[in-house]
Amino acid sequence: KMAEKQEEPSNTQNGEPDNAEEGEEKKKKKLKREDLPPFEIVTGERLPAIFFKFQFRNVEYSSGRNKTFLCYVVETQGRESVTSRGYLEDEHAAAHAEMAFFNSILPKCDSSLRYNITWYVSSSPCVTCADRITETLKKNKNLRLTIMVGRLFMWEEPEMQAALKNMKSAGCKLRIMKPQDFEYVWQNFVEQEEGEEAKAFVPWEDIQENFQYYEEKLAEIL
């Protein structure tokens, strides 16, 4: 019922609702609209195949693909080398998967260790995430980061291009995923049906052209 109620203009004074209850009501509506919980990081061993097929597709117009899926491999070199892998996705707008990686997977770098990190991400980072990556790399010289992306995000924007260049000068390797990289993600990060032979990766028809398209754009930017 609540949703049908038209919002009537209320006689507000000093921007306060004329009764507190109405203020609460509006707050509830707003919360409802923004979908709770505000944020959760979904981490898992492997992501469902349907997500992979949709989100990682390197199409030029990525409508509906507004989530970032980030598969990571972290190789930590000290006395012994340890490799860990997993994936993250950003559930809601509060933090993106790239930020979540630094907040939860690698909150601090031990200066006595070396970290070789590879991300396979459905699309390149937004400006804010790119800046955070640049800062993190400048601060931690023992961190090597390679980011393999399926698509370039808002690459026409001058601000975005500048952010990507900064990442590069901070030592980040940015690459467009080739068909072989998609296959690698498919084999290593995507759920395979229980008890079935692992299904072979089936490339979509324009995978190679799209890779070339984005690779040219990236080369122009960097």
PDB file of C-alpha atoms in Angstrom:
ATOM      1  CA  LYS A   1       0.000   0.000   0.000  1.00  0.00           C
ATOM      2  CA  MET A   2       2.730   2.381   1.044  1.00  0.00           C
ATOM      3  CA  ALA A   3       4.172   2.542  -2.436  1.00  0.00           C
ATOM      4  CA  GLU A   4       0.874   3.720  -3.906  1.00  0.00           C
ATOM      5  CA  LYS A   5       0.622   6.702  -1.612  1.00  0.00           C
ATOM      6  CA  GLN A   6       1.468   9.828  -3.556  1.00  0.00           C
ATOM      7  CA  GLU A   7       4.062  11.958  -1.855  1.00  0.00           C
ATOM      8  CA  GLU A   8       2.183  15.093  -0.901  1.00  0.00           C
ATOM      9  CA  PRO A   9       4.097  18.312  -0.513  1.00  0.00           C
ATOM     10  CA  SER A  10       4.397  18.903   3.213  1.00  0.00           C
ATOM     11  CA  ASN A  11       4.556  22.309   4.862  1.00  0.00           C
ATOM     12  CA  THR A  12       8.178  22.134   5.792  1.00  0.00           C
ATOM     13  CA  GLN A  13       9.790  24.715   7.981  1.00  0.00           C
ATOM     14  CA  ASN A  14      13.566  24.953   7.977  1.00  0.00           C
ATOM     15  CA  GLY A  15      13.560  21.839   5.880  1.00  0.00           C
ATOM     16  CA  GLU A  16      12.149  19.771   8.765  1.00  0.00           C
ATOM     17  CA  PRO A  17       9.105  17.631   7.966  1.00  0.00           C
ATOM     18  CA  ASP A  18       6.033  18.976   9.749  1.00  0.00           C
ATOM     19  CA  ASN A  19       5.832  15.764  11.707  1.00  0.00           C
ATOM     20  CA  ALA A  20       8.618  13.394  12.580  1.00  0.00           C
ATOM     21  CA  GLU A  21       6.656  10.375  11.471  1.00  0.00           C
ATOM     22  CA  GLU A  22       6.495  11.561   7.914  1.00  0.00           C
ATOM     23  CA  GLY A  23      10.244  12.026   7.981  1.00  0.00           C
ATOM     24  CA  GLU A  24      10.641   8.418   9.077  1.00  0.00           C
ATOM     25  CA  GLU A  25       8.280   7.284   6.360  1.00  0.00           C
ATOM     26  CA  LYS A  26      10.352   9.040   3.710  1.00  0.00           C
ATOM     27  CA  LYS A  27      13.536   7.580   5.126  1.00  0.00           C
ATOM     28  CA  LYS A  28      12.038   4.095   4.925  1.00  0.00           C
ATOM     29  CA  LYS A  29      11.046   4.657   1.328  1.00  0.00           C
ATOM     30  CA  LYS A  30      14.509   5.845   0.505  1.00  0.00           C
ATOM     31  CA  LEU A  31      16.079   2.822   2.181  1.00  0.00           C
ATOM     32  CA  LYS A  32      13.734   0.515   0.398  1.00  0.00           C
ATOM     33  CA  ARG A  33      14.636   2.052  -2.909  1.00  0.00           C
ATOM     34  CA  GLU A  34      18.332   1.565  -2.322  1.00  0.00           C
ATOM     35  CA  ASP A  35      18.006  -2.107  -1.482  1.00  0.00           C
ATOM     36  CA  LEU A  36      19.367  -3.304   1.804  1.00  0.00           C
ATOM     37  CA  PRO A  37      21.839  -4.489   2.952  1.00  0.00           C
ATOM     38  CA  PRO A  38      23.905  -1.551   1.736  1.00  0.00           C
ATOM     39  CA  PHE A  39      26.916  -3.677   0.998  1.00  0.00           C
ATOM     40  CA  GLU A  40      28.226  -7.145   1.236  1.00  0.00           C
ATOM     41  CA  ILE A  41      31.269  -8.598  -0.369  1.00  0.00           C
ATOM     42  CA  VAL A  42      30.529 -11.914  -1.895  1.00  0.00           C
ATOM     43  CA  THR A  43      33.656 -13.995  -1.976  1.00  0.00           C
ATOM     44  CA  GLY A  44      33.737 -17.506  -3.101  1.00  0.00           C
ATOM     45  CA  GLU A  45      35.869 -20.157  -4.555  1.00  0.00           C
ATOM     46  CA  ARG A  46      34.152 -20.132  -7.904  1.00  0.00           C
ATOM     47  CA  LEU A  47      31.533 -18.009  -9.557  1.00  0.00           C
ATOM     48  CA  PRO A  48      28.389 -19.347 -11.231  1.00  0.00           C
ATOM     49  CA  ALA A  49      28.779 -19.944 -14.960  1.00  0.00           C
ATOM     50  CA  ILE A  50      25.794 -17.762 -15.808  1.00  0.00           C
ATOM     51  CA  PHE A  51      27.459 -14.739 -14.147  1.00  0.00           C
ATOM     52  CA  PHE A  52      30.639 -15.378 -16.020  1.00  0.00           C
ATOM     53  CA  LYS A  53      28.912 -15.658 -19.380  1.00  0.00           C
ATOM     54  CA  PHE A  54      27.058 -12.402 -18.865  1.00  0.00           C
ATOM     55  CA  GLN A  55      29.412 -10.197 -16.871  1.00  0.00           C
ATOM     56  CA  PHE A  56      32.713 -11.113 -18.485  1.00  0.00           C
ATOM     57  CA  ARG A  57      31.468 -10.818 -22.009  1.00  0.00           C
ATOM     58  CA  ASN A  58      33.692  -8.289 -23.742  1.00  0.00           C
ATOM     59  CA  VAL A  59      30.892  -6.479 -25.532  1.00  0.00           C
ATOM     60  CA  GLU A  60      31.166  -2.865 -26.513  1.00  0.00           C
ATOM     61  CA  TYR A  61      27.851  -1.788 -25.044  1.00  0.00           C
ATOM     62  CA  SER A  62      27.676  -3.279 -21.618  1.00  0.00           C
ATOM     63  CA  SER A  63      24.119  -2.474 -20.604  1.00  0.00           C
ATOM     64  CA  GLY A  64      23.058  -4.161 -17.389  1.00  0.00           C
ATOM     65  CA  ARG A  65      26.637  -5.143 -16.706  1.00  0.00           C
ATOM     66  CA  ASN A  66      27.085  -2.719 -13.861  1.00  0.00           C
ATOM     67  CA  LYS A  67      28.663  -5.110 -11.418  1.00  0.00           C
ATOM     68  CA  THR A  68      32.330  -5.873 -11.221  1.00  0.00           C
ATOM     69  CA  PHE A  69      33.535  -9.417 -10.837  1.00  0.00           C
ATOM     70  CA  LEU A  70      37.128  -9.716  -9.788  1.00  0.00           C
ATOM     71  CA  CYS A  71      38.991 -13.025  -9.811  1.00  0.00           C
ATOM     72  CA  TYR A  72      42.349 -12.845  -8.125  1.00  0.00           C
ATOM     73  CA  VAL A  73      45.529 -14.842  -7.794  1.00  0.00           C
ATOM     74  CA  VAL A  74      47.872 -13.662  -5.041  1.00  0.00           C
ATOM     75  CA  GLU A  75      51.343 -15.102  -4.952  1.00  0.00           C
ATOM     76  CA  THR A  76      53.149 -14.155  -1.756  1.00  0.00           C
ATOM     77  CA  GLN A  77      56.881 -14.705  -1.846  1.00  0.00           C
ATOM     78  CA  GLY A  78      58.777 -14.934   1.401  1.00  0.00           C
ATOM     79  CA  ARG A  79      60.751 -17.874   2.702  1.00  0.00           C
ATOM     80  CA  GLU A  80      58.082 -19.960   1.091  1.00  0.00           C
ATOM     81  CA  SER A  81      55.724 -19.011  -1.680  1.00  0.00           C
ATOM     82  CA  VAL A  82      52.032 -19.133  -0.979  1.00  0.00           C
ATOM     83  CA  THR A  83      49.398 -18.756  -3.653  1.00  0.00           C
ATOM     84  CA  SER A  84      45.797 -17.968  -2.918  1.00  0.00           C
ATOM     85  CA  ARG A  85      42.922 -17.389  -5.281  1.00  0.00           C
ATOM     86  CA  GLY A  86      39.276 -16.524  -5.158  1.00  0.00           C
ATOM     87  CA  TYR A  87      36.792 -14.028  -6.475  1.00  0.00           C
ATOM     88  CA  LEU A  88      34.940 -10.957  -5.299  1.00  0.00           C
ATOM     89  CA  GLU A  89      31.982  -9.105  -6.683  1.00  0.00           C
ATOM     90  CA  ASP A  90      30.585  -5.805  -5.659  1.00  0.00           C
ATOM     91  CA  GLU A  91      27.076  -6.306  -4.456  1.00  0.00           C
ATOM     92  CA  HIS A  92      25.955  -2.776  -3.927  1.00  0.00           C
ATOM     93  CA  ALA A  93      27.234   0.654  -4.653  1.00  0.00           C
ATOM     94  CA  ALA A  94      29.022   1.220  -1.348  1.00  0.00           C
ATOM     95  CA  ALA A  95      32.339  -0.323  -2.338  1.00  0.00           C
ATOM     96  CA  HIS A  96      33.616  -1.760  -5.537  1.00  0.00           C
ATOM     97  CA  ALA A  97      35.328  -5.113  -5.844  1.00  0.00           C
ATOM     98  CA  GLU A  98      38.714  -3.430  -6.388  1.00  0.00           C
ATOM     99  CA  MET A  99      38.381  -1.541  -3.083  1.00  0.00           C
ATOM    100  CA  ALA A 100      37.051  -4.650  -1.376  1.00  0.00           C
ATOM    101  CA  PHE A 101      40.166  -6.526  -2.442  1.00  0.00           C
ATOM    102  CA  PHE A 102      42.437  -4.058  -0.647  1.00  0.00           C
ATOM    103  CA  ASN A 103      40.088  -3.796   2.334  1.00  0.00           C
ATOM    104  CA  SER A 104      39.520  -7.474   2.950  1.00  0.00           C
ATOM    105  CA  ILE A 105      41.869  -9.729   0.981  1.00  0.00           C
ATOM    106  CA  LEU A 106      45.027  -7.683   1.349  1.00  0.00           C
ATOM    107  CA  PRO A 107      44.405  -5.098   4.061  1.00  0.00           C
ATOM    108  CA  LYS A 108      48.120  -4.703   4.749  1.00  0.00           C
ATOM    109  CA  CYS A 109      51.313  -5.574   2.987  1.00  0.00           C
ATOM    110  CA  ASP A 110      54.149  -7.035   4.961  1.00  0.00           C
ATOM    111  CA  SER A 111      57.235  -5.180   3.756  1.00  0.00           C
ATOM    112  CA  SER A 112      59.404  -8.293   4.107  1.00  0.00           C
ATOM    113  CA  LEU A 113      57.340 -10.138   1.510  1.00  0.00           C
ATOM    114  CA  ARG A 114      56.796  -9.681  -2.200  1.00  0.00           C
ATOM    115  CA  TYR A 115      53.324  -9.842  -3.641  1.00  0.00           C
ATOM    116  CA  ASN A 116      52.589 -10.750  -7.237  1.00  0.00           C
ATOM    117  CA  ILE A 117      48.928 -10.176  -7.838  1.00  0.00           C
ATOM    118  CA  THR A 118      46.891 -10.842 -10.939  1.00  0.00           C
ATOM    119  CA  TRP A 119      43.289  -9.764 -11.275  1.00  0.00           C
ATOM    120  CA  TYR A 120      40.898 -10.914 -13.957  1.00  0.00           C
ATOM    121  CA  VAL A 121      38.165  -8.327 -13.937  1.00  0.00           C
ATOM    122  CA  SER A 122      35.018  -8.012 -16.015  1.00  0.00           C
ATOM    123  CA  SER A 123      35.728  -4.330 -16.673  1.00  0.00           C
ATOM    124  CA  SER A 124      38.449  -1.791 -15.930  1.00  0.00           C
ATOM    125  CA  PRO A 125      38.205   0.198 -12.685  1.00  0.00           C
ATOM    126  CA  CYS A 126      36.307   3.442 -12.195  1.00  0.00           C
ATOM    127  CA  VAL A 127      38.288   6.624 -11.503  1.00  0.00           C
ATOM    128  CA  THR A 128      38.047   6.297  -7.696  1.00  0.00           C
ATOM    129  CA  CYS A 129      39.225   2.677  -7.716  1.00  0.00           C
ATOM    130  CA  ALA A 130      41.992   3.486 -10.199  1.00  0.00           C
ATOM    131  CA  ASP A 131      43.240   6.238  -7.882  1.00  0.00           C
ATOM    132  CA  ARG A 132      43.183   3.870  -4.923  1.00  0.00           C
ATOM    133  CA  ILE A 133      45.170   1.295  -6.906  1.00  0.00           C
ATOM    134  CA  THR A 134      47.722   3.961  -7.871  1.00  0.00           C
ATOM    135  CA  GLU A 135      48.113   5.059  -4.225  1.00  0.00           C
ATOM    136  CA  THR A 136      48.461   1.481  -2.991  1.00  0.00           C
ATOM    137  CA  LEU A 137      51.153   0.691  -5.544  1.00  0.00           C
ATOM    138  CA  LYS A 138      53.103   3.863  -4.778  1.00  0.00           C
ATOM    139  CA  LYS A 139      52.985   3.101  -1.075  1.00  0.00           C
ATOM    140  CA  ASN A 140      53.921  -0.587  -1.374  1.00  0.00           C
ATOM    141  CA  LYS A 141      56.901  -1.062  -3.629  1.00  0.00           C
ATOM    142  CA  ASN A 142      56.809  -4.796  -2.905  1.00  0.00           C
ATOM    143  CA  LEU A 143      53.463  -5.136  -4.650  1.00  0.00           C
ATOM    144  CA  ARG A 144      53.216  -6.060  -8.329  1.00  0.00           C
ATOM    145  CA  LEU A 145      49.767  -5.856  -9.844  1.00  0.00           C
ATOM    146  CA  THR A 146      48.619  -7.043 -13.250  1.00  0.00           C
ATOM    147  CA  ILE A 147      45.014  -6.354 -14.163  1.00  0.00           C
ATOM    148  CA  MET A 148      43.438  -8.285 -17.005  1.00  0.00           C
ATOM    149  CA  VAL A 149      40.163  -6.663 -18.015  1.00  0.00           C
ATOM    150  CA  GLY A 150      37.365  -7.872 -20.263  1.00  0.00           C
ATOM    151  CA  ARG A 151      36.120  -4.383 -21.163  1.00  0.00           C
ATOM    152  CA  LEU A 152      37.239  -0.803 -20.731  1.00  0.00           C
ATOM    153  CA  PHE A 153      34.950   1.241 -18.540  1.00  0.00           C
ATOM    154  CA  MET A 154      34.068   4.787 -19.695  1.00  0.00           C
ATOM    155  CA  TRP A 155      37.329   4.974 -21.599  1.00  0.00           C
ATOM    156  CA  GLU A 156      36.305   8.043 -23.609  1.00  0.00           C
ATOM    157  CA  GLU A 157      36.266  10.197 -20.452  1.00  0.00           C
ATOM    158  CA  PRO A 158      39.446  12.310 -20.096  1.00  0.00           C
ATOM    159  CA  GLU A 159      39.377  11.817 -16.315  1.00  0.00           C
ATOM    160  CA  MET A 160      39.254   8.060 -16.764  1.00  0.00           C
ATOM    161  CA  GLN A 161      42.120   8.101 -19.268  1.00  0.00           C
ATOM    162  CA  ALA A 162      44.240  10.134 -16.855  1.00  0.00           C
ATOM    163  CA  ALA A 163      43.479   7.685 -14.029  1.00  0.00           C
ATOM    164  CA  LEU A 164      44.529   4.718 -16.177  1.00  0.00           C
ATOM    165  CA  LYS A 165      47.769   6.486 -17.156  1.00  0.00           C
ATOM    166  CA  ASN A 166      48.511   7.128 -13.465  1.00  0.00           C
ATOM    167  CA  MET A 167      47.994   3.457 -12.711  1.00  0.00           C
ATOM    168  CA  LYS A 168      50.441   2.579 -15.433  1.00  0.00           C
ATOM    169  CA  SER A 169      53.081   5.011 -14.175  1.00  0.00           C
ATOM    170  CA  ALA A 170      52.664   3.576 -10.660  1.00  0.00           C
ATOM    171  CA  GLY A 171      53.719   0.226 -12.130  1.00  0.00           C
ATOM    172  CA  CYS A 172      50.355  -1.416 -12.732  1.00  0.00           C
ATOM    173  CA  LYS A 173      50.216  -3.626 -15.800  1.00  0.00           C
ATOM    174  CA  LEU A 174      46.868  -3.213 -17.496  1.00  0.00           C
ATOM    175  CA  ARG A 175      45.941  -5.735 -20.184  1.00  0.00           C
ATOM    176  CA  ILE A 176      42.845  -6.606 -22.162  1.00  0.00           C
ATOM    177  CA  MET A 177      41.777 -10.235 -21.753  1.00  0.00           C
ATOM    178  CA  LYS A 178      42.465 -12.393 -24.788  1.00  0.00           C
ATOM    179  CA  PRO A 179      40.272 -15.401 -25.571  1.00  0.00           C
ATOM    180  CA  GLN A 180      42.871 -17.578 -23.758  1.00  0.00           C
ATOM    181  CA  ASP A 181      42.472 -15.451 -20.623  1.00  0.00           C
ATOM    182  CA  PHE A 182      38.717 -15.927 -20.629  1.00  0.00           C
ATOM    183  CA  GLU A 183      39.356 -19.627 -20.966  1.00  0.00           C
ATOM    184  CA  TYR A 184      41.743 -19.507 -17.995  1.00  0.00           C
ATOM    185  CA  VAL A 185      39.079 -17.808 -15.854  1.00  0.00           C
ATOM    186  CA  TRP A 186      36.510 -20.350 -17.034  1.00  0.00           C
ATOM    187  CA  GLN A 187      38.726 -23.250 -15.999  1.00  0.00           C
ATOM    188  CA  ASN A 188      39.948 -21.786 -12.723  1.00  0.00           C
ATOM    189  CA  PHE A 189      37.213 -19.587 -11.351  1.00  0.00           C
ATOM    190  CA  VAL A 190      33.889 -20.780 -12.702  1.00  0.00           C
ATOM    191  CA  GLU A 191      31.769 -23.464 -11.078  1.00  0.00           C
ATOM    192  CA  GLN A 192      31.600 -26.643 -13.082  1.00  0.00           C
ATOM    193  CA  GLU A 193      28.560 -28.860 -12.699  1.00  0.00           C
ATOM    194  CA  GLU A 194      28.986 -31.479  -9.992  1.00  0.00           C
ATOM    195  CA  GLY A 195      30.013 -34.844 -11.285  1.00  0.00           C
ATOM    196  CA  GLU A 196      30.267 -33.711 -14.869  1.00  0.00           C
ATOM    197  CA  GLU A 197      33.356 -33.555 -16.953  1.00  0.00           C
ATOM    198  CA  ALA A 198      34.550 -29.972 -16.911  1.00  0.00           C
ATOM    199  CA  LYS A 199      32.806 -28.293 -19.813  1.00  0.00           C
ATOM    200  CA  ALA A 200      35.091 -26.791 -22.391  1.00  0.00           C
ATOM    201  CA  PHE A 201      35.074 -23.030 -22.672  1.00  0.00           C
ATOM    202  CA  VAL A 202      32.945 -21.900 -25.594  1.00  0.00           C
ATOM    203  CA  PRO A 203      34.101 -18.542 -26.939  1.00  0.00           C
ATOM    204  CA  TRP A 204      31.335 -16.175 -28.028  1.00  0.00           C
ATOM    205  CA  GLU A 205      31.361 -15.203 -31.657  1.00  0.00           C
ATOM    206  CA  ASP A 206      32.889 -11.709 -31.455  1.00  0.00           C
ATOM    207  CA  ILE A 207      35.367 -12.433 -28.676  1.00  0.00           C
ATOM    208  CA  GLN A 208      38.464 -11.895 -30.809  1.00  0.00           C
ATOM    209  CA  GLU A 209      37.248  -8.709 -32.559  1.00  0.00           C
ATOM    210  CA  ASN A 210      36.171  -7.191 -29.246  1.00  0.00           C
ATOM    211  CA  PHE A 211      39.524  -8.020 -27.714  1.00  0.00           C
ATOM    212  CA  GLN A 212      41.285  -6.283 -30.613  1.00  0.00           C
ATOM    213  CA  TYR A 213      38.953  -3.310 -30.404  1.00  0.00           C
ATOM    214  CA  TYR A 214      39.657  -2.752 -26.711  1.00  0.00           C
ATOM    215  CA  GLU A 215      43.349  -3.460 -27.099  1.00  0.00           C
ATOM    216  CA  GLU A 216      43.624  -0.670 -29.677  1.00  0.00           C
ATOM    217  CA  LYS A 217      41.728   1.731 -27.429  1.00  0.00           C
ATOM    218  CA  LEU A 218      43.935   0.902 -24.459  1.00  0.00           C
ATOM    219  CA  ALA A 219      47.102   1.355 -26.510  1.00  0.00           C
ATOM    220  CA  GLU A 220      45.850   4.805 -27.608  1.00  0.00           C
ATOM    221  CA  ILE A 221      45.115   5.816 -24.017  1.00  0.00           C
ATOM    222  CA  LEU A 222      48.373   4.585 -22.518  1.00  0.00           C
TER     223      LEU A 222
END
